[in-house]
Short mmCIF file of C-alpha atoms in Angstrom, two decimals:
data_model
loop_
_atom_site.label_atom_id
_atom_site.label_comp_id
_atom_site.label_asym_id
_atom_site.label_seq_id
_atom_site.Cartn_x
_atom_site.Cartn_y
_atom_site.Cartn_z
CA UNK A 1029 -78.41 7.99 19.49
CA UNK A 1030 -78.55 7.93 15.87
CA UNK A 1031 -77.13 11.21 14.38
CA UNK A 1032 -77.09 13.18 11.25
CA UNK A 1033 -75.49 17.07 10.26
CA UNK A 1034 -75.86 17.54 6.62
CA UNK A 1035 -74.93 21.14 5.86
CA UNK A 1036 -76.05 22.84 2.84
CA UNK A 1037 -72.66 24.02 1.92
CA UNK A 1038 -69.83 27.08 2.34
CA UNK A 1039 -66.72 27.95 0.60
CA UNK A 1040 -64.64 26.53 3.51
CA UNK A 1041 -64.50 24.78 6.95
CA UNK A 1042 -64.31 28.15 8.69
CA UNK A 1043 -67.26 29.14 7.37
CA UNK A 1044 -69.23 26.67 8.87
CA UNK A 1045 -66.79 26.94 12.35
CA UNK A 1046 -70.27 27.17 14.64
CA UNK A 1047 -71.95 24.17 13.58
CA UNK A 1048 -68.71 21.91 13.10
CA UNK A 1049 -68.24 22.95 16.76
CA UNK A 1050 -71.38 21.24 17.20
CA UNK A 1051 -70.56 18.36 15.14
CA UNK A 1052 -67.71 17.58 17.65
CA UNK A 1053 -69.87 18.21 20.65
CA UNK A 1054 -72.47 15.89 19.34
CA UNK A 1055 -69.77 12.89 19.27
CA UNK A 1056 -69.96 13.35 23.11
CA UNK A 1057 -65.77 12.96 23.52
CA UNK A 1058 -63.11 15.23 23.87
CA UNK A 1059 -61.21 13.68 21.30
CA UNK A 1060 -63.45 12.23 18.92
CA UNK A 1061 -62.25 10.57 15.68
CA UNK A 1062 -62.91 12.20 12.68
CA UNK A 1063 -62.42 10.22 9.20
CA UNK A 1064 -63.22 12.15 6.10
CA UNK A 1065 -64.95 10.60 2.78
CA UNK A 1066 -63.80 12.75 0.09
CA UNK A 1067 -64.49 10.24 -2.69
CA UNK A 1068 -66.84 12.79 -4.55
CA UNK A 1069 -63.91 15.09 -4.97
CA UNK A 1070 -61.92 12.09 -6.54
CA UNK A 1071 -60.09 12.19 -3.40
CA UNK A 1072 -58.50 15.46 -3.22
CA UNK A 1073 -55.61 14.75 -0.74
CA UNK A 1074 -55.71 18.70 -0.19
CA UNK A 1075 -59.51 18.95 0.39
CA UNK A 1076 -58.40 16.46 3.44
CA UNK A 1077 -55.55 18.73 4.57
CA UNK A 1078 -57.89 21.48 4.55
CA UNK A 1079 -60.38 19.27 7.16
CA UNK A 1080 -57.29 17.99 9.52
CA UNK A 1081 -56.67 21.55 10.14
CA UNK A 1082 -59.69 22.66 10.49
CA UNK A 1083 -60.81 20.29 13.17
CA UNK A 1084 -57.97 19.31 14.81
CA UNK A 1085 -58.05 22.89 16.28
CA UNK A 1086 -61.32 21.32 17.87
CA UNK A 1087 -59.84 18.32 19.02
CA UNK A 1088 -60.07 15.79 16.54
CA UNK A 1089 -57.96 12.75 15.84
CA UNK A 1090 -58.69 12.89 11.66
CA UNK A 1091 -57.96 10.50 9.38
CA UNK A 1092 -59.11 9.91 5.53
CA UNK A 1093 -60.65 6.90 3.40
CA UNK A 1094 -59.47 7.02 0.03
CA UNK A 1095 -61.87 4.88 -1.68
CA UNK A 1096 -59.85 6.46 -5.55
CA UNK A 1097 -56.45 6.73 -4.74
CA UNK A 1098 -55.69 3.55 -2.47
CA UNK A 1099 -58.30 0.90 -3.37
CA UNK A 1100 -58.00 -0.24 0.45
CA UNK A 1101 -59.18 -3.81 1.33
CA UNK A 1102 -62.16 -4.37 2.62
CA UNK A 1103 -61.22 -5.05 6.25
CA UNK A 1104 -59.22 -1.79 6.07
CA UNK A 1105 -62.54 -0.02 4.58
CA UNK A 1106 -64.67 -1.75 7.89
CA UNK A 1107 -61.96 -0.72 10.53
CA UNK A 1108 -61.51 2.98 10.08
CA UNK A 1109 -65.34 3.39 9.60
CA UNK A 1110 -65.97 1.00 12.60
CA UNK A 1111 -63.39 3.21 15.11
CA UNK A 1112 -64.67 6.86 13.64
CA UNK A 1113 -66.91 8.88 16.57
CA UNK A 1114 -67.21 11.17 13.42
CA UNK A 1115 -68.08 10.68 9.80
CA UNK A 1116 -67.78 13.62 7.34
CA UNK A 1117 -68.56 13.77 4.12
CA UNK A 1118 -66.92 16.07 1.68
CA UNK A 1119 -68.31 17.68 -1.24
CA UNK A 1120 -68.25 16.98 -5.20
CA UNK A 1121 -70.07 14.55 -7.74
CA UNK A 1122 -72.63 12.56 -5.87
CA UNK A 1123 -73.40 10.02 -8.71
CA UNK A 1124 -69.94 8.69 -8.65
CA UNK A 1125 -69.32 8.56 -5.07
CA UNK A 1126 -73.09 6.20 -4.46
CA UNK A 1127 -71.57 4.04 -7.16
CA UNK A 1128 -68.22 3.33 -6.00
CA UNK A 1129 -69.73 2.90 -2.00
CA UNK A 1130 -72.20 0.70 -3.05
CA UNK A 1131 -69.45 -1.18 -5.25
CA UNK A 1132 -66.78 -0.73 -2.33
CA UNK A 1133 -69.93 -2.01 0.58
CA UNK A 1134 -68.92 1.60 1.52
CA UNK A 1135 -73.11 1.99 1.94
CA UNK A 1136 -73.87 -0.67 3.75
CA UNK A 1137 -70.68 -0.12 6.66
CA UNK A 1138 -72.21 3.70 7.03
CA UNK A 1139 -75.75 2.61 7.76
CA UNK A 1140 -74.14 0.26 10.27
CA UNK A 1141 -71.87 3.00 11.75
CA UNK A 1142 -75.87 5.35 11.92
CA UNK A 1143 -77.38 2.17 13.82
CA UNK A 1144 -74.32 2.51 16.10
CA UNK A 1145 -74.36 6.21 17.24
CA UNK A 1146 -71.94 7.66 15.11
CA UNK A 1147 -71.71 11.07 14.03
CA UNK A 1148 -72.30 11.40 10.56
CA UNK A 1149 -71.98 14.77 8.42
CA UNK A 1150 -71.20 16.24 5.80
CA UNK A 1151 -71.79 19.06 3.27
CA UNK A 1152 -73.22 19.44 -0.59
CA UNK A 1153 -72.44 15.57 -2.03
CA UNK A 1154 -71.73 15.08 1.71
CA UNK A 1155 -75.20 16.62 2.79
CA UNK A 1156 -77.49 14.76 0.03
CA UNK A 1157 -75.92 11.18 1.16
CA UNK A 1158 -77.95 10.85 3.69
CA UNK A 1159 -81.17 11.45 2.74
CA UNK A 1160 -83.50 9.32 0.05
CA UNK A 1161 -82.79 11.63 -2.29
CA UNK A 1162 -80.89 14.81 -4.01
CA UNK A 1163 -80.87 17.57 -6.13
CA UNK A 1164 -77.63 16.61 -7.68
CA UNK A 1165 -74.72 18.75 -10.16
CA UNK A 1166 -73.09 15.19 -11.01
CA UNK A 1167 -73.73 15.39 -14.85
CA UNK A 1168 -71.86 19.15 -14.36
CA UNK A 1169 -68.34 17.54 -13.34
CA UNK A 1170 -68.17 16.53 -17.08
CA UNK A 1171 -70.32 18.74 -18.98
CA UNK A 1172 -70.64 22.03 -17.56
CA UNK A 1173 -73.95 23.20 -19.50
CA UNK A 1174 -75.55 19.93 -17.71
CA UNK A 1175 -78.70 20.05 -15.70
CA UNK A 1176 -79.37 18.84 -12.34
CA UNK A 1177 -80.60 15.23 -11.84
CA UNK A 1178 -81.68 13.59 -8.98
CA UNK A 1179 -79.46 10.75 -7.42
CA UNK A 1180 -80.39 8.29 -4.50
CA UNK A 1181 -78.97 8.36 -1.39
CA UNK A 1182 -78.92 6.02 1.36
CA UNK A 1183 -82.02 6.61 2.51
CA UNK A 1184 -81.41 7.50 6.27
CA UNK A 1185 -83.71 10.36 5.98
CA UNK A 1186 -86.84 9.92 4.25
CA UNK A 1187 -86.64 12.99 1.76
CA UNK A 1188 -85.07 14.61 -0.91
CA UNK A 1189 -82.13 17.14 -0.43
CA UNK A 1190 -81.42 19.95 -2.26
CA UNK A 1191 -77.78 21.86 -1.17
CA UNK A 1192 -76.28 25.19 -2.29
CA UNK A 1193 -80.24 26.82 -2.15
CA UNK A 1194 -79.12 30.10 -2.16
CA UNK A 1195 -75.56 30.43 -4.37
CA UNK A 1196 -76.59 28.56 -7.14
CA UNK A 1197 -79.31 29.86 -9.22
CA UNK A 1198 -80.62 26.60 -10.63
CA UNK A 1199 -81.37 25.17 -7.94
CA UNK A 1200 -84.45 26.65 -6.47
CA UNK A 1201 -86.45 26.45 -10.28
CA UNK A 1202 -85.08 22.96 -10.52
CA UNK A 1203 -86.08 22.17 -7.66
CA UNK A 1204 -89.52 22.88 -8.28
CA UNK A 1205 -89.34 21.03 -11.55
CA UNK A 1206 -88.12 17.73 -9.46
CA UNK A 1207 -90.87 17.95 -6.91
CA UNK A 1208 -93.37 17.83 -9.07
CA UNK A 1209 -92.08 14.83 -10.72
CA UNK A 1210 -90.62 13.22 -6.68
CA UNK A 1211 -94.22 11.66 -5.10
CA UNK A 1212 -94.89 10.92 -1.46
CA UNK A 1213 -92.40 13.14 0.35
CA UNK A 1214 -90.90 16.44 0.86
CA UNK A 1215 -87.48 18.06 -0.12
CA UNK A 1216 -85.33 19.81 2.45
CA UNK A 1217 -83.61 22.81 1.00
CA UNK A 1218 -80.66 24.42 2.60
CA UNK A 1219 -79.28 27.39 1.94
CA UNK A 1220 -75.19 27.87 2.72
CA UNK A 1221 -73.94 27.78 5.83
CA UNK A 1222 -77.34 26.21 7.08
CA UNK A 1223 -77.54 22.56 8.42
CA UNK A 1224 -80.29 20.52 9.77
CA UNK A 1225 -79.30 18.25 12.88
CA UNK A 1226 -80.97 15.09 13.53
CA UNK A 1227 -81.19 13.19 16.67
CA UNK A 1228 -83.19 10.13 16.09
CA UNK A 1229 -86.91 10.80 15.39
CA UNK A 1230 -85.96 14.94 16.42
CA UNK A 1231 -84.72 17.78 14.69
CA UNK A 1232 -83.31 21.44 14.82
CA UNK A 1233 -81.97 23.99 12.31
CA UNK A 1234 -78.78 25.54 13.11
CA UNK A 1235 -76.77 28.03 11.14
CA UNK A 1236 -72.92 29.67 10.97
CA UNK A 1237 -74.12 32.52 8.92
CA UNK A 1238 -77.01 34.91 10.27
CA UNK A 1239 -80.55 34.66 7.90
CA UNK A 1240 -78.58 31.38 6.48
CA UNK A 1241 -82.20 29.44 6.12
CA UNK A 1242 -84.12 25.95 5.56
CA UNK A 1243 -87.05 25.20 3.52
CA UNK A 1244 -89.29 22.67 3.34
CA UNK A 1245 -90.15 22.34 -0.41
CA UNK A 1246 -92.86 20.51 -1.90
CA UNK A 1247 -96.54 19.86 -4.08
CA UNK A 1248 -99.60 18.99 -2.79
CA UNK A 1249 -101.96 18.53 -5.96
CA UNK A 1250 -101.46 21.43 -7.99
CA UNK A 1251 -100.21 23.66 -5.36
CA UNK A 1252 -96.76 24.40 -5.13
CA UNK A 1253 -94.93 25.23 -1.34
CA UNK A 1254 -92.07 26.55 -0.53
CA UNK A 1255 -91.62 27.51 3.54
CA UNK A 1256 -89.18 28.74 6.27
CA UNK A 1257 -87.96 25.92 8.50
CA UNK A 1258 -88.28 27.77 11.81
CA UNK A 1259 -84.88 27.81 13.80
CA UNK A 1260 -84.97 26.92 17.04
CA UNK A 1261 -82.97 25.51 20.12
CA UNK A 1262 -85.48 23.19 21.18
CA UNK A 1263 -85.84 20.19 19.14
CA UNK A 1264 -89.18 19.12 16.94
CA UNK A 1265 -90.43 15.81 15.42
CA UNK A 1266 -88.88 14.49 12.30
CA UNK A 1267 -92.39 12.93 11.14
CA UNK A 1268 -93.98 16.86 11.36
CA UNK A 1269 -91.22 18.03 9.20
CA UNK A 1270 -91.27 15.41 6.56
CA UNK A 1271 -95.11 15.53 6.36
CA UNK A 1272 -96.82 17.33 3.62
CA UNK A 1273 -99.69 18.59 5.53
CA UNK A 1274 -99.84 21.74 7.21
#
């Protein structure tokens, strides 16, 4: 079953405890193994300390591709992706980490590791990967007064992300700005602590944070929407959700 969890953000792990417990249920083991991407932090070895202790309390096996620090070989970049039940994606700049995985093949291994059933996930940079594309704060890593751009993804998920809805206050004008200019699909907004979880040609919204909330962003003509992603525990089709009509 091909899988996706891209979570809209949180200041930590803990914060988002409910739905990485789903994350680990998802990989359908007991002890699934995790490896952690945090090339859009530069590969902050602490940002990876932070994850091993967060989900090894949930049974994980974790382990870390530094993409940055190591400059592993390409057999070594293929074998830890090929053996993870889990794939998570940490936060940071997005532009930079696309670059260096499509440099690295680092793009083409994940869509491989989708195909194959496993588990991939992440949050902000981590969260926008997956889809076509995102409402990106790359150009803020080195200039702080820097607007939002929009990056490309890997195109797993036929829309454009936008993470942090809620925290940041850019993002929601911004947004709006972007869609107008974005043609032929819709953007999926996620507020913190918010993810949407994909199970092939299904979805679901699922939250750690009570009224944490998805949107489903978007123009038609000269009419602007902006609406509540219903959660649910049942499941509803992806094609509904990434369709502009009503």
């Amino acid at each position: 079953m091909k899988t996706i969890v891209a979570i809209g953000g949180g200041e930590s792990f803990e914060d988002n405890t409910p739905i990485n417990k789903r994350i680990v249920e998802l990989s359908k083991k007991s002890k699934p193994n995790l490896l952690f991407l945090p090339t859009a932090s530069g590969d902050a070895t602490e940002y990876f300390d932070q994850l091993k202790e967060h989900f090894s309390q949930h049974g994980c096996n974790c382990d870390v591709l530094y993409l940055i620090r190591e400059k592993p070989k390409k057999e070594t970049i293929a074998e830890k992706i090929s053996n993870a039940d889990i794939i998570y994606v940490g936060g940071g700049n997005t532009f930079r980490m696309m670059k260096l995985w499509k440099k690295r093949g680092v793009d083409v291994l994940l869509k491989e590791a989708y195909e194959q059933g496993t588990v991939l996930c992440g949050l902000s940079a981590g969260s926008i990967c997956w889809f076509k594309y995102g409402n990106s704060d790359s150009r803020k890593f080195n200039n702080p007064e820097a607007g939002l751009i929009k990056v490309s993804g890997l195109n797993l998920i036929n829309a454009l992300h936008c993470p942090h809805y809620d925290s940041e206050a850019d993002r929601k004008p911004d947004l709006k700005r972007m869609m107008k200019k974005t043609y032929g699909i819709v953007a999926i907004a996620l507020e913190d602590c918010c993810a949407i979880e994909i199970l092939d040609d299904q979805y679901r919204i699922i939250s750690a944070r009570e009224n944490a909330r998805a949107y489903k962003v978007f123009w038609r003509g000269e009419d602007f929407f902006e609406e509540v992603v219903e959660q649910t525990e049942t499941y509803r089709p992806l094609d509904e959700l990434l369709s502009k009509r009503r």
